[in-house]
Short mmCIF file of C-alpha atoms in Angstrom, two decimals:
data_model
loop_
_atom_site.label_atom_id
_atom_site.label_comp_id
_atom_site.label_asym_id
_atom_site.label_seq_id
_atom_site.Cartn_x
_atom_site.Cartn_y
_atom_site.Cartn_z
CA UNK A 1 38.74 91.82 85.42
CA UNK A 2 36.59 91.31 82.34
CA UNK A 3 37.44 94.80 80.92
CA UNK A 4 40.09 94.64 78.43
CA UNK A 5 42.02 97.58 80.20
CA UNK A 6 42.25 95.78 83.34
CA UNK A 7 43.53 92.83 81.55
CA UNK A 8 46.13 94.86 79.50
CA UNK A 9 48.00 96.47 82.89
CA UNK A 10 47.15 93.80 85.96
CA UNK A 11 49.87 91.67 87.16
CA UNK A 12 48.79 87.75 87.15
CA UNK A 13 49.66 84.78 85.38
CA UNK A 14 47.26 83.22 84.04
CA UNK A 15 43.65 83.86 83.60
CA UNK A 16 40.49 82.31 84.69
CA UNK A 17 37.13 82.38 83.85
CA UNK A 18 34.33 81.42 86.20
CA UNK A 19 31.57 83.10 86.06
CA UNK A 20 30.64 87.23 85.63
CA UNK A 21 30.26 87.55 81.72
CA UNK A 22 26.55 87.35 81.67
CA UNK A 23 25.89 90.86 80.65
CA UNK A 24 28.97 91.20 78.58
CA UNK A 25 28.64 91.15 74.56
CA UNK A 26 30.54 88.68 72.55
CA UNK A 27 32.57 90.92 70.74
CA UNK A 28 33.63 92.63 74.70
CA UNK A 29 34.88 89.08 75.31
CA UNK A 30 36.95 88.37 72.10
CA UNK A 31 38.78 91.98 72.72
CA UNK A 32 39.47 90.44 76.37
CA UNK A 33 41.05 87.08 75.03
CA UNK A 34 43.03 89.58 71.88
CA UNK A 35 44.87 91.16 75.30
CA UNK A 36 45.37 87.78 76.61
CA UNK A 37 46.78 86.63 73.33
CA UNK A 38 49.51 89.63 72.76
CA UNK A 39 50.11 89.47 76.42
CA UNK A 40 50.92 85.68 75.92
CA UNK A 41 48.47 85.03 79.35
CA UNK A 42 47.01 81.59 79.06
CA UNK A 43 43.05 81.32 79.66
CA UNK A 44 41.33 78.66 81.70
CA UNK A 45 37.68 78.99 81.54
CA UNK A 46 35.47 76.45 83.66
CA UNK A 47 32.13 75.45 81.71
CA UNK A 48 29.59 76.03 84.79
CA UNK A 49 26.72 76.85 82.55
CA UNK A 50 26.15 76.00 79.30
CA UNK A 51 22.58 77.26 79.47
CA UNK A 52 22.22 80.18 81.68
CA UNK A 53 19.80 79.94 84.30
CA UNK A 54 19.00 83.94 84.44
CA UNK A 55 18.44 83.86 80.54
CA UNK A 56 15.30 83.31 79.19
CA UNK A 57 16.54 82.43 75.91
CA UNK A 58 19.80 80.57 74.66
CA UNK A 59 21.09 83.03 72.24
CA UNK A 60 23.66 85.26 74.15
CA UNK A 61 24.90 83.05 76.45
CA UNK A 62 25.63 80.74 73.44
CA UNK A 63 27.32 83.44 71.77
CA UNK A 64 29.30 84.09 74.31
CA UNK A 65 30.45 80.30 75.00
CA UNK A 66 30.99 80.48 71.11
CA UNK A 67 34.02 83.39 71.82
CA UNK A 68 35.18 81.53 75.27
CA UNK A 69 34.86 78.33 74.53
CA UNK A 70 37.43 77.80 71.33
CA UNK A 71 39.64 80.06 72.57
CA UNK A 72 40.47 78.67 76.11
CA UNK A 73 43.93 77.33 76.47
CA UNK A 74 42.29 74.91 79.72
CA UNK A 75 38.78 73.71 80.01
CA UNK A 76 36.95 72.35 83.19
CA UNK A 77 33.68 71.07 83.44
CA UNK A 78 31.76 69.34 86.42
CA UNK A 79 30.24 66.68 84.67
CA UNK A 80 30.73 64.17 81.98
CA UNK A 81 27.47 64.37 80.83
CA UNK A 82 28.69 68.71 80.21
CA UNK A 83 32.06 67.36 79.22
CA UNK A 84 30.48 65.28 76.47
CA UNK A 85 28.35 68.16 75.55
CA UNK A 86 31.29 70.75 75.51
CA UNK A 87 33.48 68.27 72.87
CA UNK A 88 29.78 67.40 70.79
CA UNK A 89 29.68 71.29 70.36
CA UNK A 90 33.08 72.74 69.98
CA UNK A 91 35.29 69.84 69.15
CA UNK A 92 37.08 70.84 72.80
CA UNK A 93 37.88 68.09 75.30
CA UNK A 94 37.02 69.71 79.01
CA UNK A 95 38.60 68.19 82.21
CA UNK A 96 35.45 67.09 84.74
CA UNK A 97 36.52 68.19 88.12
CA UNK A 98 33.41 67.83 90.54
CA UNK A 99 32.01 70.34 92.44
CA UNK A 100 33.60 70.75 96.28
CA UNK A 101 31.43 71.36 99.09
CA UNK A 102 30.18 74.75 99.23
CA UNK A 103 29.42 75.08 103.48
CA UNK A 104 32.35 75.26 105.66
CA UNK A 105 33.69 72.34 107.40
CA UNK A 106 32.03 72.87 110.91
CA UNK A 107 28.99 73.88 109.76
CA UNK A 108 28.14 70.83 108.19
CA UNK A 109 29.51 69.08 111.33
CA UNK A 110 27.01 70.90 113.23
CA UNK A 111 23.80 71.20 111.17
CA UNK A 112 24.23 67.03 110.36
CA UNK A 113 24.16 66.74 114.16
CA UNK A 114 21.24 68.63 114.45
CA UNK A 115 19.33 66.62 112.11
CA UNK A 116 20.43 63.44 114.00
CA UNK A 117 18.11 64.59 116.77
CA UNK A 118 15.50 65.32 114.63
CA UNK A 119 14.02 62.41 114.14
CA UNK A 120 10.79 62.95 115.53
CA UNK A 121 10.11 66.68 114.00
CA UNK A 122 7.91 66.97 110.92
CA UNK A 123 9.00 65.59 107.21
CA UNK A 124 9.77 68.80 105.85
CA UNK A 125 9.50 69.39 102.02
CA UNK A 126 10.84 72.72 100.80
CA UNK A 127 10.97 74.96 97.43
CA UNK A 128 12.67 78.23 97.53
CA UNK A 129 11.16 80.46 94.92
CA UNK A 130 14.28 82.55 95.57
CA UNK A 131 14.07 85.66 93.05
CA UNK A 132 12.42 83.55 90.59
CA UNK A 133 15.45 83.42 87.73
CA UNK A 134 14.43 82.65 84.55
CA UNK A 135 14.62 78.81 84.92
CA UNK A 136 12.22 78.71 87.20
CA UNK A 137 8.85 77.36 86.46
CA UNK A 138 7.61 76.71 90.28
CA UNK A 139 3.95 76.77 89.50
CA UNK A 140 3.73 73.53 88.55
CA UNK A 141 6.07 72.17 90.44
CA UNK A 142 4.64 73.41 94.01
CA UNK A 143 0.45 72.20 92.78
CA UNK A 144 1.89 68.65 92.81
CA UNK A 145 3.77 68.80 95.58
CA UNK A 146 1.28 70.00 97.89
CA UNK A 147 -1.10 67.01 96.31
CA UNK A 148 1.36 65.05 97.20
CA UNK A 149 2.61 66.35 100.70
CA UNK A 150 -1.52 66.37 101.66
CA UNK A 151 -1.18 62.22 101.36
CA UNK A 152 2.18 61.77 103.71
CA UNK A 153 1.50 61.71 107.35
CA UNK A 154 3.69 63.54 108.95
CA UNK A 155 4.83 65.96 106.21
CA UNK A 156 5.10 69.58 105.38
CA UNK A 157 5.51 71.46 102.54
CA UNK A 158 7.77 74.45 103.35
CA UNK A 159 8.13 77.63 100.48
CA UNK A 160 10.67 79.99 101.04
CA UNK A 161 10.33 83.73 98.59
CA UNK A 162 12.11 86.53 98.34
CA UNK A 163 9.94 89.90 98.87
CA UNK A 164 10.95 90.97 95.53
CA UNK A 165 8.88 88.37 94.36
CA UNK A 166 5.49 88.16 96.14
CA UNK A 167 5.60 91.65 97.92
CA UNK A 168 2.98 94.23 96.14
CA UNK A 169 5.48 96.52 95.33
CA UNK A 170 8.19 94.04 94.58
CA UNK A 171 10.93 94.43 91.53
CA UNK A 172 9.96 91.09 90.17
CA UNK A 173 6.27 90.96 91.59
CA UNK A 174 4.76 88.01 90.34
CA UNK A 175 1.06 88.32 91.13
CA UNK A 176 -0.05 84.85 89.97
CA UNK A 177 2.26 83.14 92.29
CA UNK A 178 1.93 84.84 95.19
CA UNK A 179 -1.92 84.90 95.49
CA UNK A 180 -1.46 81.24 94.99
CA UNK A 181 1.07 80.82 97.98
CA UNK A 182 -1.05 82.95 100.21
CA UNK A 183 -4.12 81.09 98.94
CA UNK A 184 -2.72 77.77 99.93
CA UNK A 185 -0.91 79.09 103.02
CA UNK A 186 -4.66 80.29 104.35
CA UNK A 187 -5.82 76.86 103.95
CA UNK A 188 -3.25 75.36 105.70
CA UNK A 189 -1.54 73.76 102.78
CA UNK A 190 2.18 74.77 102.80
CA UNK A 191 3.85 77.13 104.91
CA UNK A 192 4.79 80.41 103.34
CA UNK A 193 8.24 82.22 104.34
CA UNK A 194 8.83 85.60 102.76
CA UNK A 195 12.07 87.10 103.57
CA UNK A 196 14.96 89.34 102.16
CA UNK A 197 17.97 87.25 101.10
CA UNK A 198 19.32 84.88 103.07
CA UNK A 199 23.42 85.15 104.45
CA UNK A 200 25.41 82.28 103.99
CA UNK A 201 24.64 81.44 107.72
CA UNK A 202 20.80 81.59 107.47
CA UNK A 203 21.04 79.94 103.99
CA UNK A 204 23.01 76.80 105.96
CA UNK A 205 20.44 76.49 108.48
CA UNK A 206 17.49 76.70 106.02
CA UNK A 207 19.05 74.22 103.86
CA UNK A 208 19.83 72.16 107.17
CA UNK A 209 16.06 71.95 108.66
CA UNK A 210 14.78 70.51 105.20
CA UNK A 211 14.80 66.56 104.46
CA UNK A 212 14.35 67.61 100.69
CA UNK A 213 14.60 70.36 98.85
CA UNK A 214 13.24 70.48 95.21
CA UNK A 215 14.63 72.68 92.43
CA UNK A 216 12.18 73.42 90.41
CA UNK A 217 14.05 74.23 87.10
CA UNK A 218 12.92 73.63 83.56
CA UNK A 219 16.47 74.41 81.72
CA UNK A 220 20.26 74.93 83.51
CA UNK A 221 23.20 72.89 83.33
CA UNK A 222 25.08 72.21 87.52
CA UNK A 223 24.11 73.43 90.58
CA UNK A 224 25.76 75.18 93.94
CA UNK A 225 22.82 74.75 95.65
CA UNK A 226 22.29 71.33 94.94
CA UNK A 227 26.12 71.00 96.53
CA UNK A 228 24.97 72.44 99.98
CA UNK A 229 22.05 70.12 100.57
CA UNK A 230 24.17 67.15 100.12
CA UNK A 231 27.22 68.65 102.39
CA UNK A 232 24.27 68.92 104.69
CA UNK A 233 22.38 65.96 104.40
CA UNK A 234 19.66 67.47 103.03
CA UNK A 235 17.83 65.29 100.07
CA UNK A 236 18.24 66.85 96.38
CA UNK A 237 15.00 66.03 93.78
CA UNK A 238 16.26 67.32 91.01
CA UNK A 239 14.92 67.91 87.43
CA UNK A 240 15.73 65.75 83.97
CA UNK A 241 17.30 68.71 82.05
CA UNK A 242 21.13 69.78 82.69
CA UNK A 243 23.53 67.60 84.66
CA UNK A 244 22.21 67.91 87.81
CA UNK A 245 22.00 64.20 87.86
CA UNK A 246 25.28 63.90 87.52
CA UNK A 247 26.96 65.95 90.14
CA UNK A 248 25.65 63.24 92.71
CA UNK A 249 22.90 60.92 94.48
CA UNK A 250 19.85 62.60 93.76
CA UNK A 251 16.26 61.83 93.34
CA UNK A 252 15.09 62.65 89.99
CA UNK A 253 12.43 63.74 88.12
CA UNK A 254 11.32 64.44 84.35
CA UNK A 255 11.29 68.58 84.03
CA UNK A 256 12.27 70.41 81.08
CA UNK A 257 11.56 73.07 78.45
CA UNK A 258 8.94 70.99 76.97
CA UNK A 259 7.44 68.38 80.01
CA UNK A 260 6.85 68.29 83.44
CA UNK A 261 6.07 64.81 84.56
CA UNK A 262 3.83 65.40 88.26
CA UNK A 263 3.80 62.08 88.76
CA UNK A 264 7.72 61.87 88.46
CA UNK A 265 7.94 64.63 90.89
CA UNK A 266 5.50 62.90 93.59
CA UNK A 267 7.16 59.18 93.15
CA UNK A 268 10.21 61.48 94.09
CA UNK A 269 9.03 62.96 97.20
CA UNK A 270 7.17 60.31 98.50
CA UNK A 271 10.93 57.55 98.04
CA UNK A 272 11.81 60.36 100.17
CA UNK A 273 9.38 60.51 102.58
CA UNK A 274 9.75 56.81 102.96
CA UNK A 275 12.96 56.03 102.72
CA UNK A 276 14.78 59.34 104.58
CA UNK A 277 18.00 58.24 102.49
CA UNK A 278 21.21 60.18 103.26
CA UNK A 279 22.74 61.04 99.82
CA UNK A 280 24.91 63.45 100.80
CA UNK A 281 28.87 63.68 101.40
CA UNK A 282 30.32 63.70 104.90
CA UNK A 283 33.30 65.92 105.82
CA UNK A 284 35.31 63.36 105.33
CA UNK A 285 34.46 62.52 101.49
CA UNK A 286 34.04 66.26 100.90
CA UNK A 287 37.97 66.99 102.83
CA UNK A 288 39.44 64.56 100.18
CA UNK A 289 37.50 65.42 97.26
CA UNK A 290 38.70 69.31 97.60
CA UNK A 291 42.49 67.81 97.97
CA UNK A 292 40.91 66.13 94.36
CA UNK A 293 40.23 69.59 93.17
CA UNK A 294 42.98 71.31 94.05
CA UNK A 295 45.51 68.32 92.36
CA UNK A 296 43.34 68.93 89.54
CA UNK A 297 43.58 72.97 89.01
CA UNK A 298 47.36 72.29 89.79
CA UNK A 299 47.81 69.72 86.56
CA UNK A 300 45.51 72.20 84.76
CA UNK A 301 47.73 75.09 86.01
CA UNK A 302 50.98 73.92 85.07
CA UNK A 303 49.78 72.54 81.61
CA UNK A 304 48.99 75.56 80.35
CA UNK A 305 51.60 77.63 81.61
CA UNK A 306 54.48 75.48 80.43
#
């Protein structure tokens, strides 16, 4: 949909931007929103990122927000802190629509009933390494937390890798980090998963065992995965750069480009630890907040195409 000769023939309305330009060149873009322009298609582009999390510098993805960002007819932002950003930046005033829940309705009916008769299984403390994207700086992140799991009775420190990651002959091998994990997994520190990608389902009920989950990122602007641990129940620490902060309830600490803060991190987990808070959204707050969302695109909608 981002080639220009798709854009020139297809039947639609009105065009929206999400996500899928990462790989595309600034000047690729600015043909796209030329065929939008004689075609006399309006373009709504929703500010997810404003520093891409698989880039490991700024420069492109700014250079592409530079070509989308102007030239967007409709803006939409999850944040106010991004919104404020976005109009600091370009001038552009973005509406902030919040994120809606990401797991279906009856799974999170389920999986929160699960964890109501949980309550006398182990604390559990996980870190997904994932693929290791380029805002990722987990080293750190997982030396303090398994210093500071080692001092909470009752809790465990769960990481979760993809093979491409820590198997010897994976695409993004990291050898530092995984003789680390299987180091600290031998002496009984954390417990190490390695598995191919999850599917939705097995992503749900991962997400659902955890009481936290820590994202270990250094630079990135909202989260999806931050969403499904709170439709789940699942406590969010979450790092000082980006929004993050601002999507909803989380527990905080100082992690950026620059600084991480270990002691931030640990007062983190162990508020957790003893306070098991449910920051989360039910189905209920989640049902009316997609009605929210939908109201929203619908103003946004008819705005642009009038």
């Amino acid at each position: 949909m981002l080639d220009p000769s798709w854009a020139s023939a297809a039947d639609f309305d009105l065009f929206h931007i999400q996500f899928g330009f990462d790989a595309r060149r600034p000047d690729d873009l600015a043909e796209l929103i030329r065929v939008l322009r004689r075609r006399a298609k309006p373009l709504v582009y929703t500010v997810h990122d404003l520093r891409n999390p698989h880039h490991e510098t700024r420069d492109l993805h700014d250079a592409q927000l530079d070509v989308l960002i102007p030239a967007a007819d409709g803006l939409v932002t999850l944040t106010r802190g991004a919104a404020e950003e976005i109009h600091r930046r370009w001038g552009r005033v973005a509406t902030v629509v919040p994120h809606p829940h990401v797991v279906d309705f009856p799974t999170m009916t389920r999986l929160r009933q699960d964890r109501a008769t949980r309550s006398g299984d182990a604390f559990r403390v996980g870190l997904h390494v994932k693929s290791k994207r380029a805002s990722m700086n987990p080293m750190g992140v997982i030396a303090t937390l398994v210093e500071t799991v080692a001092g909470l009775p009752g809790c465990v420190l769960q990481i979760n890798a993809h093979r491409d990651v820590l198997d010897p002959d994976g695409s993004r091998r990291d050898p530092e980090l995984g003789n680390y994990l299987r180091k600290a997994s031998s002496a009984g520190a954390l417990e190490l998963n390695v598995h191919d990608y999850f599917t939705d389902a097995q992503l749900w009920d991962y997400l659902g065992s955890l009481d936290v989950s820590v994202l270990p990122y250094r630079f990135g602007t909202h989260s999806g995965w931050l969403e499904a641990c709170r439709d789940l129940g699942t406590t969010v620490v979450a790092p000082s750069c980006g929004y993050y902060a601002e999507q909803g309830p989380v527990l905080g600490y100082v992690h950026d480009e620059t600084r991480l803060d270990p002691a931030s991190l640990a007062r983190a987990v162990i508020r957790a630890w003893e306070e098991r808070p449910d920051l989360g959204a039910n189905v209920a707050e989640r049902r009316r907040q997609r009605r929210e969302v939908a109201d929203a695109h619908a103003r946004i909608y008819r705005s642009v195409l009038g």
